Tab-separated table of C-alpha atoms and ligand atoms in Angstrom:
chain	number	residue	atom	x	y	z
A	1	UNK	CA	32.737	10.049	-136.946
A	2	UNK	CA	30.770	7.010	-137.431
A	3	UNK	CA	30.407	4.754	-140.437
A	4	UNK	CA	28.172	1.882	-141.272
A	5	UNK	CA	28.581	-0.488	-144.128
A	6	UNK	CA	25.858	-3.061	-143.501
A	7	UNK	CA	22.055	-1.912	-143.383
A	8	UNK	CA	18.592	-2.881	-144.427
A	9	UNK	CA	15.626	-1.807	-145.485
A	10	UNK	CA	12.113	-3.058	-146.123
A	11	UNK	CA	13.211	-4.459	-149.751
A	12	UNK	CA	15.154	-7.576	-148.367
A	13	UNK	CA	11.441	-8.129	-147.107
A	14	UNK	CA	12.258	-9.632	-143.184
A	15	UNK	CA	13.833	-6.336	-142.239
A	16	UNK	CA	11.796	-3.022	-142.137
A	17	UNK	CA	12.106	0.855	-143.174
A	18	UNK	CA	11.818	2.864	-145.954
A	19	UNK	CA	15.050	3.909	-147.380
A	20	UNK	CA	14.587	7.502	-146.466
A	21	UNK	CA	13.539	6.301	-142.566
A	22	UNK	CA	16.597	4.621	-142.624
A	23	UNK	CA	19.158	7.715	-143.780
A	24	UNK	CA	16.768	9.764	-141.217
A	25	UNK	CA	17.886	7.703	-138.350
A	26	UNK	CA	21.379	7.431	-139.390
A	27	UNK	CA	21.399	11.321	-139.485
A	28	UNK	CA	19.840	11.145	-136.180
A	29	UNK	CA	22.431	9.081	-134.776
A	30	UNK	CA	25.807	10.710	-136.225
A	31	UNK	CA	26.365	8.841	-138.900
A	32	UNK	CA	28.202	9.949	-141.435
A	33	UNK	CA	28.787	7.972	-144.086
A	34	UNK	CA	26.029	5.052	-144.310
A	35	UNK	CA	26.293	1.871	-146.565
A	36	UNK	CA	22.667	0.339	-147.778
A	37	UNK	CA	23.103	-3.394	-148.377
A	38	UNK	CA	19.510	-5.216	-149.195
A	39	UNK	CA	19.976	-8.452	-149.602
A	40	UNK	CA	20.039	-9.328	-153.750
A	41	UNK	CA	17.856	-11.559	-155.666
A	42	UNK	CA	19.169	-14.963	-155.811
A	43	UNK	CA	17.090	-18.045	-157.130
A	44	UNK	CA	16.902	-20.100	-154.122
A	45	UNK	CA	15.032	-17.453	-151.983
A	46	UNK	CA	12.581	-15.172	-153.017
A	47	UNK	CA	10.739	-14.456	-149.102
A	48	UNK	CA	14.322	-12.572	-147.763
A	49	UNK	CA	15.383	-10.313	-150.269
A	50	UNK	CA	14.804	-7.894	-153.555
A	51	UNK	CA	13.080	-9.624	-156.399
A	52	UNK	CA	15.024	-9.037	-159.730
A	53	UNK	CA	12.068	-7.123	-160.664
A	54	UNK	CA	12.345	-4.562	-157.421
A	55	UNK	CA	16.212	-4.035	-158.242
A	56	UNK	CA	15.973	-0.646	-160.357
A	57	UNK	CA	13.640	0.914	-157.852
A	58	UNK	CA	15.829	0.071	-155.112
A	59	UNK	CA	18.662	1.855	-156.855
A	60	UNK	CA	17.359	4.406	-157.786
A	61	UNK	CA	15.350	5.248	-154.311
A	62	UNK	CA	18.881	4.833	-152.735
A	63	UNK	CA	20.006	7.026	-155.117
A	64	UNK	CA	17.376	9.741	-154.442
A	65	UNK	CA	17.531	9.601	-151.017
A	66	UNK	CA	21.437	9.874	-151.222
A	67	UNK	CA	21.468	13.305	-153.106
A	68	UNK	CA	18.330	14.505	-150.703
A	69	UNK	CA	20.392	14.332	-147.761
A	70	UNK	CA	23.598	14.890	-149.247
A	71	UNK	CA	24.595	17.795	-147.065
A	72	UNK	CA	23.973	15.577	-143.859
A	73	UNK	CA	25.401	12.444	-144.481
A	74	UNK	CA	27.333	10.229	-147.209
A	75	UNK	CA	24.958	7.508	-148.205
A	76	UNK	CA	26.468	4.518	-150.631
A	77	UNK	CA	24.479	2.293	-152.354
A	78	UNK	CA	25.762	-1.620	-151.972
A	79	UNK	CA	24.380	-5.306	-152.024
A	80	UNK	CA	24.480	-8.387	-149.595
A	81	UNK	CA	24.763	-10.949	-152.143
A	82	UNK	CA	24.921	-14.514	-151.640
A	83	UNK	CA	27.527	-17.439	-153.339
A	84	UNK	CA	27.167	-20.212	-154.905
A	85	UNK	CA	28.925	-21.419	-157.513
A	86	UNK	CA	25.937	-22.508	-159.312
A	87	UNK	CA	24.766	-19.328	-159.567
A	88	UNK	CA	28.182	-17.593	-160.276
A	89	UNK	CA	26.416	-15.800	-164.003
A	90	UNK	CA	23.312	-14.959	-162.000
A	91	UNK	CA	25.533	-13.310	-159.259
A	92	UNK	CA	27.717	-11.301	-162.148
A	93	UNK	CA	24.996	-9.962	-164.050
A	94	UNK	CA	23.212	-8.387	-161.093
A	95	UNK	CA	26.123	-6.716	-160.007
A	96	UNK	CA	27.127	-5.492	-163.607
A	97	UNK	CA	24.119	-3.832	-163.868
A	98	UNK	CA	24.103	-0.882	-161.870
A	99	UNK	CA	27.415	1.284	-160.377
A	100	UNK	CA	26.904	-0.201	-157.094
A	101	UNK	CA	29.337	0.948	-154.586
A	102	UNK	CA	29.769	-2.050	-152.404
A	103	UNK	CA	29.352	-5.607	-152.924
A	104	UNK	CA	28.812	-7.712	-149.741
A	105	UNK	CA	29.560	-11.368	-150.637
A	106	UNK	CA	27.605	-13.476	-147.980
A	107	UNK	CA	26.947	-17.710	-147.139
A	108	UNK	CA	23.570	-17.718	-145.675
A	109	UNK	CA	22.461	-20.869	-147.461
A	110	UNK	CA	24.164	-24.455	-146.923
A	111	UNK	CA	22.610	-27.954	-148.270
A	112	UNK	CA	23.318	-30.775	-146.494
A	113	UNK	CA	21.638	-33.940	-147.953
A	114	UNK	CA	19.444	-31.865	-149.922
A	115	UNK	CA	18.029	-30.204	-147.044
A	116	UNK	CA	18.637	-26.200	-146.896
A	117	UNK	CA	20.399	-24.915	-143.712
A	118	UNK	CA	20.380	-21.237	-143.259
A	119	UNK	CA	22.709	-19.476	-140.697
A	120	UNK	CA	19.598	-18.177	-138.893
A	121	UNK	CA	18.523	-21.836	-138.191
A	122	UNK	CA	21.149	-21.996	-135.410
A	123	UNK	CA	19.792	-25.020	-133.286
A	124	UNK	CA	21.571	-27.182	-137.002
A	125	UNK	CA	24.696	-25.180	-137.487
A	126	UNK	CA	26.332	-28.661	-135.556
A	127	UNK	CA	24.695	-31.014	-137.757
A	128	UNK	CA	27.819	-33.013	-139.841
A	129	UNK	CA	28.776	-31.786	-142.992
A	130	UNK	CA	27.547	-27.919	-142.251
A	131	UNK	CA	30.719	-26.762	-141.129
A	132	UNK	CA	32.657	-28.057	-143.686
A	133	UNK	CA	30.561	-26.896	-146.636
A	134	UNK	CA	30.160	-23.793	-144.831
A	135	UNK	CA	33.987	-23.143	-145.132
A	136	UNK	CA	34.644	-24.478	-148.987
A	137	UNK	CA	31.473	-22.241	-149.841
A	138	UNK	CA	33.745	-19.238	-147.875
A	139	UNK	CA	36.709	-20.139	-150.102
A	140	UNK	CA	35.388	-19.952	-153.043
A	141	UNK	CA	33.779	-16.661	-152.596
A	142	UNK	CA	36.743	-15.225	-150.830
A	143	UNK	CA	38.774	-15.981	-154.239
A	144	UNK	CA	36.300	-15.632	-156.384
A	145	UNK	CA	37.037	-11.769	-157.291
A	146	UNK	CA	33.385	-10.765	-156.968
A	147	UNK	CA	33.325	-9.066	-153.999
A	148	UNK	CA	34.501	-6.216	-151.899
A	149	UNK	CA	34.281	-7.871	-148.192
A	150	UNK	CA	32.844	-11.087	-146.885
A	151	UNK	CA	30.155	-10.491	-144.685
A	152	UNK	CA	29.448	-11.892	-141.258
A	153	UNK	CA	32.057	-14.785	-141.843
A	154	UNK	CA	31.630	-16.017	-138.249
A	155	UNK	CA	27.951	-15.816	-137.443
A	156	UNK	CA	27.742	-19.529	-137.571
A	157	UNK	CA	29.480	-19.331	-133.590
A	158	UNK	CA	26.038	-18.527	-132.905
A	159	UNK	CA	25.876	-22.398	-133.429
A	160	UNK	CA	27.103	-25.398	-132.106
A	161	UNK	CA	30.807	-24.711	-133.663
A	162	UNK	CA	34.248	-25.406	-131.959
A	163	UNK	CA	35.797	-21.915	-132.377
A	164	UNK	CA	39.204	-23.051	-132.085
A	165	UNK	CA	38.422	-24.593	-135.303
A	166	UNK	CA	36.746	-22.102	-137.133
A	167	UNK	CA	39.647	-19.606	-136.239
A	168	UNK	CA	41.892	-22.205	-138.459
A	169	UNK	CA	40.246	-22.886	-141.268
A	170	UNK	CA	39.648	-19.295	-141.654
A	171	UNK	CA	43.229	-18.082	-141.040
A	172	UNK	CA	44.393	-20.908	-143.850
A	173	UNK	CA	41.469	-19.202	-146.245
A	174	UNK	CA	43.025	-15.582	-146.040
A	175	UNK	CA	46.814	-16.891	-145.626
A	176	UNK	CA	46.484	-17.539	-149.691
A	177	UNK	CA	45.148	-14.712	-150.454
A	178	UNK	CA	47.456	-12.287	-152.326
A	179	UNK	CA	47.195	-8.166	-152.142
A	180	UNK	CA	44.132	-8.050	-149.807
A	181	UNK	CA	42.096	-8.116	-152.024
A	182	UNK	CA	39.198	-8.680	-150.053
A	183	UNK	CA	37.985	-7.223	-146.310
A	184	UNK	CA	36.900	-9.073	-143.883
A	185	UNK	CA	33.115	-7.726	-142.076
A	186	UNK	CA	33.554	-6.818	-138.099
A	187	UNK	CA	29.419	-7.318	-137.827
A	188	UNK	CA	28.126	-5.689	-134.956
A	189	UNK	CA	24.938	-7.517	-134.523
A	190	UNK	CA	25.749	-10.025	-132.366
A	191	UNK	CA	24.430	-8.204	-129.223
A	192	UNK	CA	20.790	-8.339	-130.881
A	193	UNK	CA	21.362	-12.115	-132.082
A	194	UNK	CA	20.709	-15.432	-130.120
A	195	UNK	CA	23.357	-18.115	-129.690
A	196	UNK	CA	22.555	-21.700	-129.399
A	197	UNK	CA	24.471	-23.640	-126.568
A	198	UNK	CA	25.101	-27.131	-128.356
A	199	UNK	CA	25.834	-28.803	-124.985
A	200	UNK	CA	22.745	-27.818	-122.572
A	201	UNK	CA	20.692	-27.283	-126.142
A	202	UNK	CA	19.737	-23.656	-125.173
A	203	UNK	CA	19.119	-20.920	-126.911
A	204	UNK	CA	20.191	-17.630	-125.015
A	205	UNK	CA	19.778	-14.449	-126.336
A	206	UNK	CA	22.236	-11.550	-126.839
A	207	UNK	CA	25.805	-13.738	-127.130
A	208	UNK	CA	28.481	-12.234	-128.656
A	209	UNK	CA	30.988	-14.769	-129.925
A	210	UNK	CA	31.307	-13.012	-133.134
A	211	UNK	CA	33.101	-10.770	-134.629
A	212	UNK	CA	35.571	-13.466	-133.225
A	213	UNK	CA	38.369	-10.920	-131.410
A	214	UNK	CA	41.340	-13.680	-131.252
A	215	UNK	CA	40.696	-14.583	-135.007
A	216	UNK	CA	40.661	-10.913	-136.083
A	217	UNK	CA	43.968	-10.124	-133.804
A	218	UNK	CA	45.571	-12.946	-136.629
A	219	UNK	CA	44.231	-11.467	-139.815
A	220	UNK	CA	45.434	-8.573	-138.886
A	221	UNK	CA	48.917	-9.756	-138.524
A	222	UNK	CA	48.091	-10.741	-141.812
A	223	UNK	CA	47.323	-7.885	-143.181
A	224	UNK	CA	43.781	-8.353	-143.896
A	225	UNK	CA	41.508	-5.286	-144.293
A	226	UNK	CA	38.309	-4.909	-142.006
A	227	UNK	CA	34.660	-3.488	-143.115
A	228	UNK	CA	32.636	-2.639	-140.079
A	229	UNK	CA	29.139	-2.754	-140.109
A	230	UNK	CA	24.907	-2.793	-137.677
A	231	UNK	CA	23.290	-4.919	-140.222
A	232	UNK	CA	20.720	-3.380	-138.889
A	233	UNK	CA	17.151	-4.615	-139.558
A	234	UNK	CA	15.059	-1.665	-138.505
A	235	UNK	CA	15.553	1.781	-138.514
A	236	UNK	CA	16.194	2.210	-135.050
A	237	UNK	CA	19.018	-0.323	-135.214
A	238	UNK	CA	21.590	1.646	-137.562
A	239	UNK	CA	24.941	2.357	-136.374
A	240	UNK	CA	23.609	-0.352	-133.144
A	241	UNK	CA	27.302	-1.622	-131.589
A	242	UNK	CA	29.342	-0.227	-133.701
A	243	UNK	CA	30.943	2.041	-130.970
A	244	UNK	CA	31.494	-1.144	-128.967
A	245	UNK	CA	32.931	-3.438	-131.618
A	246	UNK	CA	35.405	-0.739	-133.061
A	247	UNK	CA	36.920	-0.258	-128.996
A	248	UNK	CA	37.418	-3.902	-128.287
A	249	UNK	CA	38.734	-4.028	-131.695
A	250	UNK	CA	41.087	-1.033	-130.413
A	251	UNK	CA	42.116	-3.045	-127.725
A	252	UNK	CA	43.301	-6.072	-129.494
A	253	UNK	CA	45.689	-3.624	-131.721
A	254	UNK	CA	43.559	-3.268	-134.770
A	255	UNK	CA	44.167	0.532	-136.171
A	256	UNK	CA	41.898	1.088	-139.069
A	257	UNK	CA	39.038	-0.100	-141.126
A	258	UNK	CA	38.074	0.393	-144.198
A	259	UNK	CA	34.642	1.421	-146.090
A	260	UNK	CA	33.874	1.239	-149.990
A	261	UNK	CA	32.852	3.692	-152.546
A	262	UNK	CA	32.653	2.933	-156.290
A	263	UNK	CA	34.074	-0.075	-155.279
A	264	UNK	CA	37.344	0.830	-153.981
A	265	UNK	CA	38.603	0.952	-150.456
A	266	UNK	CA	38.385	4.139	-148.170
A	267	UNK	CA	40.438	3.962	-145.055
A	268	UNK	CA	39.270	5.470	-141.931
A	269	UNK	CA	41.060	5.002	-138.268
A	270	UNK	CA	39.491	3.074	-135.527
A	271	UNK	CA	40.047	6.224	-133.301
A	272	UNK	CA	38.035	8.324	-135.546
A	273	UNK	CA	34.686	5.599	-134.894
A	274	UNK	CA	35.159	5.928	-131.561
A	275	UNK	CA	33.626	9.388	-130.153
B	301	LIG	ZN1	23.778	-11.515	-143.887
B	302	LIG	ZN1	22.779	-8.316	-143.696
């Protein structure tokens, strides 16, 4: 069995596919229940994502394509949307206007001293006052009640980040949070992503210091829930390290993760991901 709760398509605009290509290749590669997740409109950005006015077609074409192939595969239709609390209406009515099956909160946008920082800019992850905002942005959206999963919490270890330190601040975050209430992503792109050495000021590519295995070991202990998830770019790319993230994830004791359809959680067990 294989499941993937974090794809793209060509409507979030720097990723590439048709919807269709996309189920196509995640027939072609076993998977059996797939999880599109475009990245929604949000004011701030218009180059990386839907438009507002692209957001019925996308539905709907996810839609199609998931009754088309419904004999081969289980496709979901979800959203990567991004917090802020400025934009906390904006964020509510998108998501109220469709029966989306998974929402995907995400931080890819930080301003520090009114310049924006995105997590792909990894060479300023370091820069003071990032991390900090980073993690009160987090917070907020992990209690929020808006979302399903937090994606890609730890990406920003592709930058100059201590993560001793991130590990904390994140274990505090889901220590107050009551009934798990909200997963946490295991994103599997790290193996496709570069990492940015803060101390020889290198960029090297294919690092994996995310999903963070010592920090995931912990939320499991407390209980937290995991999502699992390519976030896949192309095509080609669904399903990409899944396989690989769900065994070391094995190893360190962690028995089951979780997908999401019509917004409520679907268990499945690591052992099932991993053959
Ligand atoms: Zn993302
Ligand atoms: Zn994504």
């Amino acid at each position: 069995m294989l499941i993937d709760s974090h794809t793209h398509t060509k409507y979030s605009k720097h990723a590439s596919g048709q919807v269709e290509e996309l189920v196509r290749s995640a027939i072609n590669k076993g998977v059996n229940v797939l999880t599109i997740t475009d990245h929604a409109p949000y004011p701030i950005d218009r180059n990386n994502r839907l438009l507002l006015s692209e957001l019925d077609e996308y539905y709907k074409e996810v839609k199609r394509c998931a009754e088309k192939f419904k004999k081969d595969i289980n496709v979901l239709v979800g959203l990567e949307v991004d917090y802020h609390r400025n934009y906390i209406n904006f964020i509510k009515d998108i998501i109220s206007r469709y029966d989306f099956d998974y929402i995907l909160g995400a931080i890819h946008y930080v301003y520090i001293n009114g310049e924006r920082i995105n997590t792909w800019d990894i060479e300023k992850l370091g820069v003071k006052g990032y991390f900090s905002t980073y993690i009160s942005n987090i917070e907020e959206m992990t209690g929020c009640g808006l979302f399903d999963a937090i994606a890609h919490p730890d990406t920003l270890l592709s930058g100059d980040i201590q993560p001793k330190m991130f590990e904390k601040e994140i274990l505090n975050i889901f220590k107050e949070i009551k009934n798990n209430c909200i997963s946490y992503e295991l994103n599997c792109s790290a193996h496709r992503k570069n990492y940015y050495n803060g101390e020889s000021k290198n960029v090297q590519l294919g690092h994996s210091r995310y999903p963070s295995l010592p920090l995931i070991g912990k939320l499991n202990d407390l209980g937290v829930s995991f999502t699992i998830g390519s976030d896949s770019h192309t095509p080609e790319d669904v399903s990409s390290g899944i396989r690989d993230v769900a065994a070391e994830c094995k190893k360190i004791g962690i028995d089951e993760v979780v997908y999401y359809k019509n917004r409520k959680s679907i268990r499945v067990k690591i052992n099932n991901l991993l053959y």
